Short mmCIF file of C-alpha atoms in Angstrom, two decimals:
data_model
loop_
_atom_site.label_atom_id
_atom_site.label_comp_id
_atom_site.label_asym_id
_atom_site.label_seq_id
_atom_site.Cartn_x
_atom_site.Cartn_y
_atom_site.Cartn_z
CA MET A 1 -8.12 -2.94 -19.30
CA LYS A 2 -11.28 -4.13 -21.02
CA PRO A 3 -10.78 -5.14 -24.66
CA SER A 4 -13.19 -3.40 -26.95
CA PHE A 5 -14.07 -6.58 -28.79
CA ARG A 6 -14.64 -10.20 -27.75
CA LEU A 7 -15.30 -13.28 -29.82
CA SER A 8 -17.01 -16.46 -28.73
CA ALA A 9 -15.12 -19.71 -29.34
CA ALA A 10 -17.36 -20.44 -32.29
CA ALA A 11 -16.82 -17.01 -33.77
CA LEU A 12 -13.09 -17.32 -33.32
CA THR A 13 -13.04 -20.68 -35.07
CA ALA A 14 -14.96 -19.16 -37.93
CA ALA A 15 -12.57 -16.25 -38.11
CA LEU A 16 -9.57 -18.56 -38.16
CA ALA A 17 -11.16 -20.35 -41.06
CA LEU A 18 -10.71 -17.08 -42.95
CA SER A 19 -14.24 -15.82 -42.39
CA ALA A 20 -16.06 -17.88 -44.98
CA CYS A 21 -17.71 -15.60 -47.50
CA ALA A 22 -21.00 -15.89 -49.25
CA PRO A 23 -20.80 -16.89 -52.93
CA GLY A 24 -19.38 -14.04 -54.97
CA GLU A 25 -18.48 -11.96 -51.88
CA LYS A 26 -14.92 -10.58 -51.85
CA THR A 27 -12.64 -11.09 -48.86
CA ALA A 28 -10.90 -8.12 -47.28
CA GLU A 29 -7.70 -9.09 -49.08
CA GLU A 30 -9.41 -8.99 -52.48
CA LYS A 31 -10.98 -5.56 -52.21
CA PRO A 32 -9.40 -2.90 -54.39
CA ALA A 33 -6.61 -0.82 -52.87
CA GLU A 34 -8.60 2.39 -53.34
CA ALA A 35 -11.09 1.26 -50.69
CA LYS A 36 -8.29 0.89 -48.15
CA ALA A 37 -6.10 3.84 -49.04
CA SER A 38 -7.65 6.37 -46.65
CA ILE A 39 -6.94 4.56 -43.37
CA VAL A 40 -4.62 1.99 -41.78
CA THR A 41 -5.82 0.29 -38.61
CA ARG A 42 -3.25 -0.90 -36.06
CA ASN A 43 -3.66 -2.83 -32.83
CA ASN A 44 -2.04 -0.93 -29.95
CA VAL A 45 -2.99 -3.44 -27.18
CA THR A 46 -4.31 -1.05 -24.54
CA GLU A 47 -5.80 2.35 -23.79
CA PRO A 48 -2.89 4.83 -23.52
CA GLN A 49 -2.13 6.38 -20.17
CA SER A 50 -1.57 9.79 -21.81
CA LEU A 51 -0.46 11.36 -25.10
CA ASP A 52 1.67 14.02 -23.42
CA PRO A 53 5.31 13.15 -24.32
CA HIS A 54 6.37 14.14 -20.79
CA GLN A 55 3.79 11.95 -19.04
CA ILE A 56 4.31 8.60 -20.73
CA THR A 57 6.55 5.58 -20.24
CA GLY A 58 4.94 2.69 -22.11
CA ILE A 59 5.16 1.39 -25.67
CA PRO A 60 1.40 1.83 -26.38
CA GLU A 61 1.74 5.54 -25.65
CA ILE A 62 5.01 5.94 -27.56
CA ASN A 63 3.51 4.23 -30.62
CA ILE A 64 1.01 7.07 -30.98
CA VAL A 65 3.24 9.93 -29.84
CA ARG A 66 5.72 8.88 -32.53
CA ASP A 67 3.13 9.88 -35.16
CA LEU A 68 2.04 13.09 -33.44
CA PHE A 69 5.40 14.70 -32.69
CA GLU A 70 8.83 14.90 -34.31
CA GLY A 71 12.09 15.27 -32.41
CA LEU A 72 15.41 16.72 -33.45
CA VAL A 73 16.25 13.35 -35.00
CA GLU A 74 14.29 10.25 -35.96
CA THR A 75 15.33 6.79 -37.20
CA ASP A 76 15.11 5.16 -40.61
CA GLU A 77 13.88 1.69 -41.57
CA LYS A 78 17.18 0.16 -40.39
CA GLY A 79 17.16 1.94 -37.04
CA ASP A 80 19.85 4.47 -37.93
CA VAL A 81 19.51 8.06 -36.71
CA ILE A 82 18.57 10.56 -39.42
CA PRO A 83 17.82 14.32 -39.42
CA ALA A 84 14.26 15.31 -38.55
CA ALA A 85 13.28 18.66 -37.00
CA ALA A 86 17.02 19.35 -37.03
CA GLU A 87 18.63 19.23 -40.45
CA SER A 88 22.17 18.91 -39.06
CA TRP A 89 24.25 18.85 -35.87
CA GLU A 90 27.87 19.12 -34.78
CA SER A 91 30.21 18.86 -31.81
CA SER A 92 33.97 19.08 -31.56
CA ASP A 93 34.25 17.49 -28.11
CA ASN A 94 31.02 15.46 -27.60
CA LYS A 95 30.12 17.90 -24.81
CA ILE A 96 28.81 21.01 -26.55
CA TRP A 97 26.36 20.15 -29.33
CA ARG A 98 24.68 22.48 -31.80
CA PHE A 99 21.59 21.44 -33.73
CA LYS A 100 20.40 23.42 -36.76
CA LEU A 101 16.61 23.35 -37.08
CA ARG A 102 14.85 23.26 -40.43
CA PRO A 103 13.57 26.73 -41.34
CA ASP A 104 10.36 25.26 -42.80
CA ALA A 105 9.38 23.21 -39.72
CA LYS A 106 5.94 24.14 -38.33
CA TRP A 107 3.37 23.20 -35.74
CA SER A 108 0.05 21.82 -36.94
CA ASN A 109 -1.59 25.26 -36.47
CA GLY A 110 1.00 26.90 -38.75
CA ASP A 111 3.21 28.42 -36.03
CA PRO A 112 6.94 28.11 -36.80
CA LEU A 113 8.89 25.48 -34.85
CA THR A 114 11.87 27.16 -33.18
CA ALA A 115 14.81 26.31 -30.96
CA GLU A 116 12.98 27.99 -28.10
CA ASP A 117 10.27 25.31 -28.35
CA PHE A 118 12.87 22.67 -27.44
CA VAL A 119 14.23 24.81 -24.62
CA TYR A 120 10.74 25.15 -23.13
CA SER A 121 9.92 21.47 -23.66
CA TRP A 122 13.07 20.09 -22.09
CA ARG A 123 12.76 22.43 -19.11
CA ARG A 124 9.19 21.25 -18.71
CA LEU A 125 10.35 17.62 -18.88
CA VAL A 126 12.75 18.05 -15.94
CA ASP A 127 10.57 20.41 -13.90
CA PRO A 128 9.54 18.61 -10.67
CA ALA A 129 6.07 20.10 -11.15
CA THR A 130 5.68 18.01 -14.32
CA ALA A 131 6.53 14.84 -12.38
CA SER A 132 7.72 13.09 -15.53
CA GLN A 133 8.93 9.54 -15.11
CA TYR A 134 11.42 10.28 -17.88
CA ALA A 135 13.00 13.34 -16.26
CA SER A 136 16.13 11.30 -15.61
CA TYR A 137 16.46 10.58 -19.33
CA LEU A 138 18.28 13.91 -19.68
CA GLN A 139 20.29 12.91 -16.62
CA ALA A 140 21.54 9.87 -18.52
CA ALA A 141 22.49 12.28 -21.30
CA LYS A 142 24.57 14.29 -18.80
CA ILE A 143 23.00 17.64 -19.66
CA GLU A 144 24.41 20.48 -17.59
CA SER A 145 22.63 21.19 -14.26
CA ILE A 146 20.27 18.22 -14.56
CA ASP A 147 21.37 16.59 -11.28
CA ASP A 148 20.82 19.78 -9.30
CA ILE A 149 17.46 20.41 -10.99
CA LEU A 150 16.15 16.95 -10.15
CA SER A 151 17.36 17.27 -6.55
CA GLY A 152 15.67 20.66 -6.20
CA LYS A 153 18.89 22.65 -5.83
CA LYS A 154 18.44 24.57 -9.08
CA SER A 155 15.48 25.71 -11.18
CA PRO A 156 14.64 24.14 -14.57
CA ASP A 157 15.74 27.30 -16.41
CA THR A 158 19.36 26.47 -15.53
CA LEU A 159 19.29 23.35 -17.71
CA GLY A 160 22.17 23.32 -20.21
CA VAL A 161 20.06 24.01 -23.27
CA LYS A 162 19.60 27.37 -25.01
CA ALA A 163 18.44 28.93 -28.25
CA ILE A 164 21.33 30.70 -30.02
CA ASP A 165 18.86 31.98 -32.60
CA PRO A 166 15.41 30.79 -33.79
CA HIS A 167 16.95 27.86 -35.67
CA THR A 168 20.03 26.99 -33.60
CA LEU A 169 19.82 24.92 -30.42
CA GLU A 170 22.90 24.54 -28.21
CA ILE A 171 23.13 21.77 -25.61
CA THR A 172 25.91 21.60 -23.03
CA LEU A 173 26.84 18.30 -21.37
CA THR A 174 28.99 17.71 -18.29
CA ALA A 175 30.69 14.66 -19.83
CA PRO A 176 31.49 13.62 -23.39
CA VAL A 177 28.61 11.47 -24.65
CA PRO A 178 29.53 10.27 -28.15
CA TYR A 179 26.13 8.65 -28.72
CA PHE A 180 24.16 11.74 -27.62
CA PRO A 181 22.35 12.30 -30.98
CA LYS A 182 21.13 8.68 -30.85
CA MET A 183 19.21 9.52 -27.68
CA LEU A 184 17.17 12.31 -29.19
CA PHE A 185 14.50 10.47 -31.14
CA HIS A 186 12.92 9.32 -27.88
CA ALA A 187 9.41 10.50 -27.03
CA ALA A 188 10.53 12.40 -23.92
CA THR A 189 12.73 14.72 -26.01
CA LYS A 190 10.06 15.70 -28.51
CA PRO A 191 8.76 19.28 -28.35
CA VAL A 192 5.35 20.41 -27.08
CA HIS A 193 3.49 23.58 -28.07
CA ARG A 194 3.88 26.00 -25.16
CA ALA A 195 0.82 28.18 -25.79
CA THR A 196 -1.44 25.13 -26.03
CA VAL A 197 -0.04 23.48 -22.90
CA GLU A 198 -0.35 26.67 -20.87
CA LYS A 199 -3.87 27.43 -22.11
CA PHE A 200 -5.47 24.01 -21.63
CA GLY A 201 -3.40 22.39 -18.87
CA ASN A 202 -3.80 18.61 -18.72
CA LYS A 203 -6.54 18.79 -21.36
CA TRP A 204 -4.16 19.99 -24.07
CA THR A 205 -3.98 16.49 -25.59
CA GLN A 206 -7.72 16.33 -26.25
CA PRO A 207 -8.49 16.30 -30.01
CA GLU A 208 -10.20 19.70 -29.95
CA ASN A 209 -7.14 21.33 -28.32
CA PHE A 210 -4.25 19.35 -29.73
CA ILE A 211 -1.28 20.96 -31.52
CA GLY A 212 1.70 18.85 -32.62
CA ASN A 213 4.58 18.98 -35.09
CA GLY A 214 4.52 15.41 -36.40
CA PRO A 215 3.22 13.88 -39.63
CA TYR A 216 -0.22 13.35 -38.05
CA THR A 217 -2.50 15.24 -35.72
CA LEU A 218 -5.08 13.94 -33.24
CA ASP A 219 -8.56 13.69 -34.73
CA LYS A 220 -10.63 11.38 -32.49
CA TRP A 221 -10.20 9.72 -29.10
CA VAL A 222 -12.94 7.35 -27.96
CA VAL A 223 -11.73 5.90 -24.66
CA ASN A 224 -11.24 2.11 -24.70
CA GLU A 225 -12.41 1.97 -28.32
CA ARG A 226 -10.13 3.79 -30.77
CA ILE A 227 -7.82 6.72 -31.37
CA GLU A 228 -7.74 8.20 -34.87
CA LEU A 229 -5.08 10.42 -36.37
CA ARG A 230 -5.26 12.40 -39.59
CA LYS A 231 -2.48 13.63 -41.84
CA ASN A 232 -1.00 16.98 -40.77
CA PRO A 233 -0.91 19.30 -43.83
CA GLN A 234 1.58 21.58 -42.04
CA TYR A 235 4.15 18.81 -41.63
CA ARG A 236 7.46 19.57 -43.35
CA GLU A 237 7.22 16.44 -45.54
CA ALA A 238 3.45 16.24 -45.84
CA GLY A 239 3.78 15.48 -49.56
CA LYS A 240 5.60 12.24 -48.75
CA VAL A 241 3.05 11.03 -46.19
CA GLN A 242 0.83 8.62 -48.13
CA ILE A 243 -1.57 7.30 -45.46
CA GLU A 244 -4.30 9.87 -44.80
CA ARG A 245 -5.68 8.41 -41.55
CA VAL A 246 -4.40 6.00 -38.89
CA ALA A 247 -6.52 4.23 -36.26
CA PHE A 248 -5.09 2.66 -33.08
CA LEU A 249 -7.23 0.03 -31.33
CA PRO A 250 -6.80 -1.20 -27.72
CA ILE A 251 -7.18 -4.95 -28.33
CA GLY A 252 -5.67 -6.69 -25.29
CA SER A 253 -6.40 -10.26 -26.35
CA GLN A 254 -3.95 -11.67 -28.90
CA THR A 255 -6.52 -14.15 -30.20
CA ASP A 256 -9.05 -11.34 -30.65
CA ASP A 257 -6.35 -9.36 -32.43
CA VAL A 258 -5.78 -12.17 -34.94
CA ALA A 259 -9.50 -12.76 -35.37
CA ARG A 260 -10.13 -9.12 -36.19
CA TYR A 261 -7.19 -9.14 -38.58
CA LEU A 262 -8.59 -12.15 -40.41
CA ALA A 263 -12.01 -10.49 -40.45
CA GLY A 264 -10.47 -7.45 -42.17
CA GLU A 265 -10.88 -5.07 -39.22
CA VAL A 266 -7.15 -4.74 -38.40
CA ASP A 267 -4.33 -4.15 -40.90
CA ILE A 268 -1.35 -4.59 -38.55
CA THR A 269 -1.54 -6.82 -35.48
CA ASP A 270 0.53 -6.68 -32.33
CA ALA A 271 2.43 -9.79 -31.09
CA LEU A 272 0.91 -13.10 -32.12
CA PRO A 273 -0.42 -15.73 -29.70
CA PRO A 274 2.13 -18.55 -29.33
CA GLU A 275 -0.44 -21.32 -29.73
CA MET A 276 -1.46 -19.94 -33.13
CA PHE A 277 2.00 -19.07 -34.40
CA ALA A 278 2.76 -22.29 -36.30
CA LYS A 279 -0.68 -22.30 -37.96
CA LEU A 280 -0.41 -18.66 -39.01
CA LYS A 281 3.11 -19.21 -40.30
CA THR A 282 1.84 -22.04 -42.49
CA GLU A 283 -1.38 -20.43 -43.71
CA HIS A 284 -0.24 -16.78 -44.03
CA PRO A 285 3.52 -16.91 -44.68
CA LYS A 286 3.60 -13.75 -46.80
CA GLU A 287 1.71 -11.76 -44.15
CA LEU A 288 3.83 -12.84 -41.18
CA MET A 289 6.54 -10.26 -40.48
CA PHE A 290 9.30 -11.54 -38.21
CA SER A 291 12.37 -9.69 -36.88
CA PRO A 292 14.55 -9.32 -33.76
CA SER A 293 13.62 -6.56 -31.37
CA LEU A 294 15.74 -4.49 -29.00
CA CYS A 295 13.61 -5.40 -25.98
CA THR A 296 14.09 -7.56 -22.89
CA TYR A 297 11.29 -9.20 -20.91
CA TYR A 298 12.19 -9.51 -17.25
CA PHE A 299 10.77 -9.94 -13.77
CA GLU A 300 11.08 -6.71 -11.84
CA ILE A 301 11.82 -7.19 -8.15
CA ASN A 302 11.15 -4.59 -5.48
CA ASN A 303 14.59 -4.65 -3.90
CA GLN A 304 13.45 -2.51 -0.97
CA LYS A 305 10.41 -4.56 0.10
CA ALA A 306 10.34 -7.88 1.97
CA PRO A 307 10.91 -10.66 1.13
CA PHE A 308 13.01 -9.33 -1.77
CA ASN A 309 15.21 -7.00 0.25
CA ASP A 310 17.23 -10.21 0.81
CA ALA A 311 19.50 -10.95 -2.18
CA ARG A 312 19.43 -14.67 -1.37
CA VAL A 313 15.69 -14.79 -2.04
CA ARG A 314 16.07 -12.93 -5.32
CA LYS A 315 18.88 -15.25 -6.43
CA ALA A 316 16.88 -18.38 -5.57
CA LEU A 317 14.08 -17.35 -7.92
CA SER A 318 16.51 -16.48 -10.71
CA LEU A 319 18.33 -19.82 -10.41
CA THR A 320 15.12 -21.86 -10.62
CA LEU A 321 13.45 -19.99 -13.47
CA ASP A 322 13.70 -22.29 -16.51
CA ARG A 323 13.97 -19.71 -19.27
CA ASP A 324 14.41 -22.36 -21.99
CA THR A 325 11.02 -23.85 -21.19
CA ILE A 326 9.37 -20.42 -21.28
CA VAL A 327 10.75 -19.51 -24.71
CA GLU A 328 10.25 -22.96 -26.24
CA LYS A 329 6.99 -24.17 -24.68
CA VAL A 330 5.12 -21.07 -23.49
CA LEU A 331 6.11 -18.76 -26.37
CA GLY A 332 7.67 -20.66 -29.26
CA ARG A 333 8.08 -17.76 -31.71
CA GLY A 334 11.88 -17.60 -31.78
CA GLU A 335 12.42 -15.69 -28.53
CA GLU A 336 15.84 -16.15 -26.88
CA PRO A 337 16.51 -16.94 -23.18
CA ALA A 338 17.96 -13.86 -21.47
CA TYR A 339 20.58 -13.68 -18.74
CA ASN A 340 21.41 -9.99 -19.27
CA LEU A 341 19.16 -6.97 -18.92
CA THR A 342 20.74 -5.55 -22.09
CA ARG A 343 19.31 -7.22 -25.16
CA ILE A 344 21.86 -9.32 -27.04
CA GLY A 345 22.43 -7.61 -30.39
CA THR A 346 22.58 -4.12 -28.92
CA ALA A 347 25.38 -2.13 -30.55
CA ASP A 348 28.77 -2.44 -28.81
CA PHE A 349 27.49 -4.96 -26.24
CA VAL A 350 29.45 -8.05 -25.19
CA PRO A 351 27.13 -10.20 -23.02
CA TYR A 352 28.07 -11.36 -19.54
CA VAL A 353 27.70 -15.14 -19.12
CA PRO A 354 26.87 -16.07 -15.49
CA ALA A 355 28.79 -19.13 -14.25
CA TRP A 356 25.59 -20.70 -12.91
CA THR A 357 24.11 -20.93 -16.40
CA LYS A 358 26.72 -23.61 -17.18
CA THR A 359 25.49 -25.94 -14.40
CA ASP A 360 22.57 -28.32 -14.80
CA TYR A 361 19.13 -27.43 -13.50
CA ALA A 362 19.26 -29.88 -10.58
CA ALA A 363 22.39 -28.19 -9.22
CA ARG A 364 20.75 -24.80 -9.56
CA VAL A 365 17.71 -26.04 -7.63
CA ALA A 366 19.93 -27.37 -4.86
CA GLU A 367 21.72 -24.04 -4.59
CA ALA A 368 18.40 -22.16 -4.53
CA GLN A 369 17.03 -24.37 -1.76
CA LYS A 370 20.20 -23.74 0.25
CA LEU A 371 19.86 -19.98 -0.20
CA LEU A 372 16.22 -19.94 0.92
CA THR A 373 17.03 -22.10 3.94
CA GLU A 374 19.78 -19.66 4.91
CA ALA A 375 17.28 -16.82 4.51
CA GLY A 376 14.98 -18.55 7.02
CA TYR A 377 12.40 -20.13 4.72
CA GLY A 378 11.19 -23.71 4.71
CA PRO A 379 8.10 -25.94 5.11
CA SER A 380 7.18 -24.24 8.40
CA LYS A 381 7.77 -20.77 6.96
CA PRO A 382 6.96 -20.74 3.23
CA LEU A 383 8.11 -17.92 0.96
CA LYS A 384 4.98 -15.94 0.07
CA PHE A 385 4.76 -13.09 -2.41
CA THR A 386 2.50 -11.49 -5.01
CA PHE A 387 3.33 -11.57 -8.72
CA LEU A 388 1.89 -8.55 -10.54
CA TYR A 389 1.19 -8.51 -14.28
CA ASN A 390 -0.93 -6.37 -16.59
CA THR A 391 -3.87 -7.74 -18.54
CA SER A 392 -2.60 -10.01 -21.30
CA GLU A 393 -3.03 -13.68 -22.19
CA GLN A 394 0.71 -13.97 -22.74
CA HIS A 395 1.73 -12.30 -19.49
CA LYS A 396 -0.67 -14.53 -17.59
CA LYS A 397 0.75 -17.70 -19.18
CA ILE A 398 4.30 -16.66 -18.33
CA ALA A 399 3.33 -15.80 -14.75
CA VAL A 400 1.56 -19.14 -14.31
CA ALA A 401 4.54 -21.01 -15.77
CA ALA A 402 7.04 -19.19 -13.53
CA ALA A 403 4.95 -19.73 -10.40
CA SER A 404 4.68 -23.43 -11.26
CA MET A 405 8.45 -23.73 -11.75
CA TRP A 406 9.17 -22.11 -8.40
CA LYS A 407 6.58 -24.24 -6.61
CA GLN A 408 7.90 -27.46 -8.14
CA ALA A 409 11.58 -26.66 -7.60
CA LEU A 410 11.36 -25.13 -4.12
CA ASP A 411 8.13 -26.66 -2.76
CA PHE A 412 7.72 -24.10 0.04
CA VAL A 413 6.95 -21.17 -2.27
CA ASP A 414 3.45 -19.68 -2.39
CA VAL A 415 2.91 -17.27 -5.30
CA LYS A 416 -0.26 -15.19 -5.58
CA LEU A 417 -0.89 -13.94 -9.12
CA GLU A 418 -2.40 -10.46 -9.41
CA ASN A 419 -3.72 -9.07 -12.69
CA GLN A 420 -4.27 -5.32 -13.09
CA GLU A 421 -5.27 -3.12 -16.00
CA TRP A 422 -2.47 -1.12 -17.63
CA LYS A 423 -2.75 2.24 -15.85
CA THR A 424 -3.12 0.74 -12.37
CA TYR A 425 -0.26 -1.66 -13.04
CA LEU A 426 2.02 1.24 -14.09
CA ASP A 427 1.04 3.32 -11.07
CA ASN A 428 1.76 0.50 -8.62
CA ARG A 429 5.15 -0.28 -10.14
CA ARG A 430 6.03 3.41 -10.09
CA SER A 431 5.04 3.85 -6.44
CA GLY A 432 6.67 0.59 -5.33
CA SER A 433 3.33 -0.93 -4.33
CA TYR A 434 4.31 -4.40 -5.49
CA GLN A 435 6.70 -7.24 -4.64
CA LEU A 436 7.49 -8.86 -8.00
CA ALA A 437 6.13 -7.79 -11.38
CA ARG A 438 6.47 -8.70 -15.00
CA ALA A 439 8.21 -5.92 -16.91
CA SER A 440 9.95 -5.16 -20.18
CA TRP A 441 12.36 -2.57 -21.47
CA CYS A 442 12.85 -1.62 -25.10
CA GLY A 443 15.92 0.36 -26.06
CA ASP A 444 15.36 4.09 -26.27
CA TYR A 445 18.42 4.10 -28.54
CA ASN A 446 20.81 1.42 -29.80
CA GLU A 447 23.50 1.43 -27.07
CA PRO A 448 23.79 -0.59 -23.81
CA SER A 449 23.36 2.43 -21.53
CA THR A 450 19.69 2.64 -22.52
CA PHE A 451 19.10 -0.58 -20.57
CA LEU A 452 21.69 -0.25 -17.81
CA ASN A 453 20.85 3.32 -16.82
CA THR A 454 17.40 2.18 -15.71
CA LEU A 455 18.96 0.57 -12.62
CA ARG A 456 21.00 3.59 -11.53
CA SER A 457 20.15 4.50 -7.94
CA ASN A 458 18.64 7.88 -8.83
CA ASN A 459 17.06 7.00 -12.17
CA SER A 460 13.33 7.73 -12.35
CA SER A 461 12.82 4.55 -14.38
CA ASN A 462 14.38 2.43 -11.61
CA ARG A 463 11.18 0.75 -10.46
CA ALA A 464 13.14 -2.15 -9.00
CA PHE A 465 14.41 0.38 -6.42
CA TYR A 466 17.87 -1.13 -6.77
CA LYS A 467 20.62 0.91 -5.12
CA ASN A 468 24.26 -0.05 -5.47
CA PRO A 469 26.94 2.69 -5.49
CA ASN A 470 29.44 0.31 -7.12
CA TYR A 471 27.03 -0.26 -10.00
CA ASP A 472 26.57 3.48 -10.41
CA LYS A 473 30.34 4.02 -10.46
CA LEU A 474 30.78 1.49 -13.26
CA LEU A 475 28.34 3.42 -15.43
CA ASP A 476 29.91 6.74 -14.47
CA LYS A 477 33.26 5.46 -15.76
CA THR A 478 31.78 4.74 -19.20
CA LEU A 479 31.73 8.49 -19.86
CA ASP A 480 35.22 9.31 -18.59
CA ALA A 481 37.19 11.48 -21.02
CA GLY A 482 39.49 9.48 -23.27
CA ILE A 483 37.85 6.10 -22.66
CA THR A 484 37.91 3.78 -25.66
CA ALA A 485 34.93 1.95 -27.12
CA ALA A 486 36.43 -1.38 -26.01
CA GLU A 487 36.90 -0.13 -22.45
CA ARG A 488 33.34 1.18 -22.37
CA SER A 489 32.05 -2.19 -23.58
CA GLU A 490 33.95 -4.00 -20.80
CA LEU A 491 32.42 -1.68 -18.18
CA TYR A 492 28.97 -2.53 -19.51
CA ARG A 493 29.80 -6.23 -19.16
CA GLN A 494 30.90 -5.65 -15.57
CA ALA A 495 27.65 -3.79 -14.88
CA GLU A 496 25.70 -6.82 -16.11
CA ALA A 497 27.82 -9.01 -13.82
CA LYS A 498 26.83 -6.79 -10.89
CA ILE A 499 23.12 -7.07 -11.78
CA ASP A 500 23.49 -10.87 -11.81
CA GLU A 501 25.48 -10.92 -8.56
CA ASP A 502 22.75 -8.95 -6.79
CA SER A 503 19.87 -10.50 -8.77
CA ALA A 504 18.54 -6.96 -9.03
CA VAL A 505 16.07 -8.13 -11.70
CA ILE A 506 15.47 -11.49 -13.38
CA PRO A 507 15.95 -11.34 -17.17
CA VAL A 508 13.61 -13.82 -18.89
CA TYR A 509 13.86 -13.52 -22.67
CA GLY A 510 14.83 -11.32 -25.56
CA TYR A 511 11.91 -10.22 -27.71
CA VAL A 512 11.32 -10.94 -31.33
CA ASN A 513 8.83 -8.98 -33.33
CA SER A 514 6.14 -11.09 -35.02
CA ARG A 515 3.10 -9.49 -36.60
CA LEU A 516 0.58 -10.04 -39.33
CA VAL A 517 0.56 -7.25 -41.89
CA LYS A 518 -1.99 -7.03 -44.69
CA PRO A 519 -0.51 -7.66 -48.17
CA HIS A 520 -1.61 -4.25 -49.44
CA ILE A 521 0.45 -2.42 -46.75
CA GLY A 522 3.91 -1.37 -47.90
CA GLY A 523 6.76 0.23 -45.94
CA TYR A 524 6.87 -2.26 -43.08
CA SER A 525 10.53 -2.85 -42.12
CA THR A 526 11.88 -6.11 -40.66
CA GLU A 527 15.39 -4.67 -40.30
CA ASP A 528 14.81 -2.14 -37.52
CA VAL A 529 15.83 -3.67 -34.16
CA LEU A 530 14.42 -0.59 -32.41
CA ASN A 531 10.99 -1.74 -33.61
CA GLU A 532 10.01 1.76 -34.66
CA LEU A 533 7.06 1.82 -37.04
CA PRO A 534 6.01 5.41 -37.74
CA SER A 535 2.88 5.48 -39.86
CA LYS A 536 4.48 7.97 -42.25
CA ARG A 537 6.65 5.12 -43.58
CA LEU A 538 3.62 3.10 -44.64
CA PHE A 539 1.89 3.22 -48.02
CA ILE A 540 -0.72 1.34 -49.99
CA LYS A 541 0.72 -0.94 -52.64
CA LYS A 542 -0.60 -0.41 -56.13
#
């Protein structure tokens, strides 16, 4: 990815000094609200891979899709599920669910939004011809026939979803899933406009062709420069949407992001650079928004490719990764060391505490050296592998720090760092063309299964290619009829223990959300652990 804007060191210094103004010139913060009311500019880090809800997996894509489409449910400023395209839902057994759609819901071209639109969209999601990386999301939801559809035994039209009438959608599950409605605000479950998709094929998301049902519609897409959305007058709550236009910029450099914010070009930044955090906290305390986030940063290991098809090698790297140093010295923004894939703070989650975390670092190093020696590595046969990360100052610093730790602790480890732009990085992880990669997972809903399902053997998001039938069985048991919440929580803890035993992935830290937000922007929530920030919540303060 090539950032669309670069600053020289001198320019950056000037920007950090609050862009000194000529006498009598007003700073961006001092300009009247009316001049800002028409548009909010947000940094989205990178050029999106796609804006088709069934072709995306990353946060940059979801950030935009969230504004363009509306699912059956959405979340409020505290992360709780609320009615959206559906005004209500019910189930007597947590297996057969009926959702009542709003009669006034429309597409951006004025067509009515109906239950049949969701039937078509979900069938398209799971159709092998679509090749969606999120097809298994409905598998995690246990929707009827999904396993056979994904294995090619049945056609997509057998999926357990049907339109009872234009405004009633019925969904049949094969197991009771009490948290099922929580899953349905995710991008993959949002509807797409059938006529538009079928007419324009993969060009249906171009601005001139685009039809959506969200609070905004796609107005402009300049590749590697900006994506602009405009308010959708057909949206069911258009009168409550106060921001007329939203711009998303692909600024990959965190220092550039801050510089453009201070220069008045960005209203909401992405994550802040660690080396600037203390200074920004001191100089802009009222603009710094800080909150926990339901995301885990981890090192993804290709369990099927040498040298990491040997669990001893995977465990050695996990034991010698000093997570405390990474969160305190490399990051320093309040992140927490992680030893579970599931983010601590997720609803109904009791963390697993690995026994090795209670030993000192020297003992862990000794154990790691023993494991590598048993695996056949040593001075005459060093452990060599490539560490893949996508373009980002922060990801590079973490990769360099981790490689240094492994080299210092184990001596005979040779790590080659490989940086790739976002789309190539995603493609190589998806195809398994990597050995070890930096990765992250943010909860699709607030429940441990959103993290743990990603390592199921047949899950399309399982890019670690981890396969353990015993792990799968633990997760299967969580949906047994009659199971209590406490029993389900214990099974999740056991699943985390299995991940640690196999070192399937290496959890690194739990995210926090730190951004700069212009003082004139209202509606920004610091209480939502899901880190949702739909633009329709925002407004200009008077």
